[in-house]
Short mmCIF file of C-alpha atoms and ligand atoms in Angstrom, two decimals:
data_model
loop_
_atom_site.label_atom_id
_atom_site.label_comp_id
_atom_site.label_asym_id
_atom_site.label_seq_id
_atom_site.Cartn_x
_atom_site.Cartn_y
_atom_site.Cartn_z
CA MET T 285 165.82 202.88 34.87
CA ASP T 286 165.35 200.05 37.08
CA ALA T 287 163.16 201.12 40.05
CA MET T 288 160.33 202.20 37.68
CA THR T 289 160.33 199.02 35.93
CA GLU T 290 158.12 196.81 38.22
CA LYS T 291 155.22 198.67 39.49
CA ASN T 292 155.93 200.97 42.86
CA MET T 293 153.26 199.30 45.27
CA VAL T 294 152.18 202.90 47.51
CA LEU T 295 150.12 202.79 50.32
CA VAL T 296 148.04 205.60 50.37
CA VAL T 297 146.67 206.60 54.11
CA GLU T 298 143.78 209.18 53.70
CA ASP T 299 140.13 209.24 55.68
CA GLU T 300 138.67 211.58 53.19
CA ARG T 301 137.52 209.26 50.28
CA PRO T 302 137.29 211.94 47.25
CA VAL T 303 141.34 213.13 48.40
CA ARG T 304 142.42 209.57 48.43
CA GLN T 305 141.05 208.42 45.27
CA MET T 306 142.18 211.85 43.69
CA ILE T 307 145.91 210.52 44.73
CA CYS T 308 145.20 206.70 43.65
CA TYR T 309 144.41 208.10 40.44
CA ALA T 310 147.29 210.44 39.78
CA LEU T 311 149.51 207.43 41.04
CA SER T 312 148.33 204.77 38.81
CA ARG T 313 148.57 207.33 35.86
CA ALA T 314 151.98 207.69 36.90
CA GLY T 315 152.39 203.76 36.29
CA MET T 316 152.76 202.95 39.96
CA ALA T 317 150.04 200.56 42.04
CA PRO T 318 148.17 202.42 44.56
CA ILE T 319 146.48 200.66 47.28
CA GLN T 320 144.09 202.45 49.70
CA ALA T 321 143.36 202.63 53.55
CA GLY T 322 141.17 204.91 55.21
CA CYS T 323 142.74 204.71 58.46
CA SER T 324 145.81 203.77 60.55
CA ALA T 325 144.57 200.09 61.88
CA GLU T 326 143.47 199.29 58.33
CA ALA T 327 147.32 200.69 57.18
CA GLN T 328 148.98 198.47 59.43
CA ASP T 329 146.83 195.56 58.52
CA ILE T 330 147.78 195.99 54.64
CA LEU T 331 151.32 196.34 55.64
CA ALA T 332 151.62 193.32 57.82
CA GLU T 333 150.27 191.41 54.91
CA ARG T 334 151.88 192.57 52.05
CA GLY T 335 154.33 195.66 52.65
CA ALA T 336 154.61 198.66 50.28
CA ASP T 337 157.37 200.52 48.47
CA LEU T 338 156.17 204.00 49.86
CA ILE T 339 153.79 205.28 52.31
CA VAL T 340 151.49 208.56 51.23
CA LEU T 341 150.52 209.63 54.83
CA ASP T 342 148.03 211.85 56.01
CA TRP T 343 148.30 213.43 59.21
CA MET T 344 144.69 213.88 60.61
CA LEU T 345 143.48 210.73 60.36
CA PRO T 346 140.28 209.09 62.40
CA ASP T 347 142.20 206.52 64.78
CA LEU T 348 146.02 207.01 65.12
CA SER T 349 147.65 210.18 63.71
CA GLY T 350 149.67 209.94 60.98
CA LEU T 351 152.19 211.27 62.81
CA GLU T 352 152.13 208.71 65.64
CA LEU T 353 151.76 205.68 62.88
CA ALA T 354 155.08 207.10 61.33
CA ARG T 355 156.52 207.02 64.66
CA ALA T 356 155.30 203.49 65.08
CA LEU T 357 156.08 202.24 61.72
CA ARG T 358 159.80 203.46 62.36
CA ARG T 359 160.37 201.39 65.50
CA GLN T 360 159.29 197.89 63.86
CA GLU T 361 161.37 196.00 62.01
CA PRO T 362 159.77 195.27 59.02
CA THR T 363 158.20 198.55 58.64
CA LYS T 364 161.29 200.86 59.44
CA GLU T 365 162.86 201.40 55.90
CA ILE T 366 159.77 202.09 54.18
CA PRO T 367 160.00 205.73 53.01
CA ILE T 368 156.81 207.78 54.09
CA ILE T 369 155.59 211.40 52.54
CA MET T 370 153.50 213.31 54.90
CA LEU T 371 150.53 215.19 53.79
CA THR T 372 149.14 218.06 56.35
CA ALA T 373 146.92 220.84 56.16
CA LYS T 374 149.01 222.13 58.84
CA THR T 375 151.55 224.45 57.36
CA ASP T 376 153.33 225.54 60.62
CA GLU T 377 157.14 224.91 60.54
CA GLU T 378 156.98 223.08 63.80
CA ASP T 379 154.50 220.85 62.60
CA THR T 380 157.02 220.29 59.55
CA ILE T 381 160.04 219.50 62.04
CA ARG T 382 157.84 217.01 63.90
CA GLY T 383 156.95 215.23 60.66
CA LEU T 384 160.07 215.07 59.78
CA ASN T 385 161.88 213.90 63.09
CA ALA T 386 158.84 211.42 63.01
CA GLY T 387 160.98 210.02 60.37
CA CYS T 388 159.09 210.91 57.20
CA ASP T 389 161.13 211.16 53.96
CA ASP T 390 159.12 214.21 52.64
CA TYR T 391 156.40 216.43 53.46
CA MET T 392 153.55 218.40 51.42
CA SER T 393 151.18 220.77 52.56
CA LYS T 394 147.28 220.26 51.32
CA PRO T 395 146.23 221.31 49.00
CA PHE T 396 148.73 220.24 46.81
CA SER T 397 148.97 219.24 43.08
CA PRO T 398 148.87 215.10 42.57
CA ARG T 399 151.64 215.96 39.89
CA GLU T 400 153.97 217.50 42.16
CA LEU T 401 153.26 214.34 44.81
CA VAL T 402 154.19 212.06 42.08
CA ALA T 403 157.24 213.87 41.33
CA ARG T 404 158.43 213.78 44.93
CA ILE T 405 157.44 210.14 45.08
CA HIS T 406 159.78 209.33 42.18
CA ALA T 407 162.50 211.65 44.10
CA VAL T 408 162.18 209.81 47.35
CA LEU T 409 162.43 206.38 45.60
CA ARG T 410 165.40 207.56 43.32
CA ARG T 411 166.92 208.37 46.73
CA ARG T 412 166.18 204.86 48.15
CA VAL T 413 167.78 203.02 45.15
CA ALA T 414 170.80 205.15 45.40
CA HIS T 415 170.84 204.18 48.86
CA PRO T 416 169.69 200.71 49.23
CA ALA T 417 169.04 199.05 52.30
CA ARG T 418 172.01 197.08 53.76
CA GLU T 419 170.00 193.84 54.44
CA GLN T 420 170.47 190.44 52.68
CA VAL T 421 167.45 188.15 51.56
CA LEU T 422 167.95 185.03 54.04
CA THR T 423 167.18 181.73 52.80
CA CYS T 424 166.52 178.31 54.41
CA ALA T 425 164.95 174.87 53.37
CA GLY T 426 163.07 176.58 50.62
CA LEU T 427 162.19 179.76 52.86
CA ARG T 428 163.12 182.77 51.59
CA LEU T 429 162.91 185.89 53.34
CA ASP T 430 163.42 189.23 51.55
CA PRO T 431 163.72 192.40 54.20
CA VAL T 432 163.77 194.97 51.83
CA ALA T 433 160.81 194.02 50.30
CA TYR T 434 159.24 192.58 53.32
CA ARG T 435 158.13 189.23 51.87
CA VAL T 436 158.32 185.72 53.23
CA THR T 437 158.03 182.79 50.65
CA HIS T 438 158.43 178.93 50.73
CA GLU T 439 159.27 177.56 47.23
CA GLU T 440 157.80 181.00 45.46
CA GLN T 441 154.66 180.43 47.43
CA PRO T 442 153.57 183.66 49.89
CA VAL T 443 153.92 182.62 53.37
CA ALA T 444 151.48 185.20 55.45
CA LEU T 445 152.92 186.12 58.50
CA GLY T 446 151.83 188.82 61.23
CA PRO T 447 154.72 191.35 61.98
CA THR T 448 155.92 189.64 65.28
CA GLU T 449 155.81 186.40 63.79
CA TYR T 450 157.88 187.90 60.61
CA ARG T 451 160.57 189.80 63.35
CA LEU T 452 161.03 186.19 64.85
CA LEU T 453 161.16 183.80 61.97
CA LYS T 454 163.81 186.75 60.66
CA PHE T 455 165.53 186.42 64.06
CA PHE T 456 165.85 182.77 63.72
CA MET T 457 166.83 182.76 59.94
CA SER T 458 169.65 185.09 60.83
CA ASN T 459 171.12 182.90 63.58
CA PRO T 460 169.96 179.01 62.59
CA ASP T 461 170.89 176.03 64.79
CA ARG T 462 171.19 178.40 67.53
CA VAL T 463 169.09 177.61 70.61
CA TYR T 464 167.53 180.94 72.27
CA SER T 465 165.82 180.99 75.66
CA ARG T 466 162.29 183.04 75.82
CA ASN T 467 164.35 186.05 77.57
CA GLN T 468 166.60 186.29 74.84
CA LEU T 469 163.79 186.30 72.07
CA LEU T 470 162.04 188.74 74.07
CA ASP T 471 165.03 191.06 74.33
CA SER T 472 165.79 190.42 70.70
CA ILE T 473 162.26 190.50 69.17
CA TRP T 474 160.45 192.56 71.37
CA GLY T 475 163.06 195.04 72.97
CA TYR T 476 161.30 198.24 73.89
CA ASP T 477 158.02 196.55 74.58
CA VAL T 478 158.49 196.12 78.46
CA TYR T 479 154.86 194.86 78.99
CA VAL T 480 155.04 191.40 77.71
CA GLU T 481 155.21 188.25 79.63
CA ASP T 482 157.09 184.79 78.68
CA ARG T 483 154.04 183.15 77.69
CA THR T 484 153.71 186.02 74.67
CA VAL T 485 156.89 184.25 73.16
CA ASP T 486 154.91 180.81 73.10
CA VAL T 487 151.75 182.35 71.55
CA HIS T 488 153.52 183.93 68.93
CA ILE T 489 156.12 180.63 68.21
CA ARG T 490 152.88 178.99 67.94
CA ARG T 491 151.31 181.55 65.43
CA LEU T 492 154.40 181.11 63.48
CA ARG T 493 154.61 177.26 63.39
CA LYS T 494 150.54 177.45 62.02
CA ALA T 495 152.18 179.64 59.38
CA LEU T 496 154.58 177.54 58.35
CA GLU T 497 152.65 174.48 58.75
CA GLN T 498 150.25 175.61 55.68
CA HIS T 499 153.63 175.14 53.83
CA GLY T 500 154.40 171.40 55.57
CA ILE T 501 157.77 173.22 57.15
CA ASP T 502 156.63 173.71 60.56
CA HIS T 503 159.28 171.25 61.75
CA LEU T 504 161.85 173.89 61.30
CA ILE T 505 160.98 175.70 64.96
CA GLN T 506 161.77 173.32 67.30
CA THR T 507 161.38 173.50 70.98
CA VAL T 508 164.31 172.70 72.91
CA ARG T 509 163.28 171.48 76.28
CA GLY T 510 164.14 173.74 79.32
CA ALA T 511 166.28 175.78 77.11
CA GLY T 512 164.09 177.41 74.40
CA TYR T 513 163.44 177.35 70.73
CA ARG T 514 165.61 177.32 67.39
CA LEU T 515 165.21 177.10 64.01
CA SER T 516 167.40 174.22 62.14
CA PRO T 517 167.06 173.07 58.70
CA PRO T 518 166.97 169.51 57.65
CA PRO T 519 170.89 168.43 57.27
CA SER T 520 170.91 168.36 53.64
CA SER T 521 169.69 171.90 52.74
CA SER T 522 172.74 174.76 53.63
CA PRO T 523 171.05 177.62 55.83
CA GLY T 524 172.60 181.01 55.90
CA ALA T 525 172.26 184.29 54.09
CA SER T 526 172.34 183.99 50.23
CA SER T 527 174.37 186.21 48.09
CA GLU T 528 171.52 187.87 46.05
CA1 LIG G 697 142.35 213.49 56.66
#
């Protein structure tokens, strides 16, 4: 079946190394591509850099708990859709409910059989294929943003973006040629976070341009004096959503 022809990238977040390695070994044997993270911070870095098709997330972690991480991921645009299977030593029904409320797709109590975990991963991924995300691939002047894979490329070359820069770019690519003020961008990109100032927008615009500069396309993001920012493709290329 289609979902299995390309190797599924599974992020395994677990601080206990033997458990993590056991899981990764089982996933590799099942034809998946596991990536390891020993704590929440490491997991977030990996997700910001390359995304994942699914996350196996332990509840007890040394920094942010698995539950808190799951909640944070569900609030952010690029990670919102990634399925999560939570691992836990807690067997209380109430904890299970909390995990599922935090947006986890499935739940397994330790100790568990790696084979069962693999079976559950397959089941969750199959459900995903049956209900694909509605989001379209966006293209503009050689740039391609795939919201499902959480991947940005320019002429096939990957563009490295932080999570906020990704959201900014996605917003601009969804609304090309329109000028947005700092306040409009704050509302659209940061929304829930009340602690950011106008200057924050400039900082992230600068980072976004820097990332695009590596590909020679930083001119796409333009400053409109006294008004704000916009993404404007060169006249020859046609912006908008492709039908992929
Ligand atoms: Ca643990």
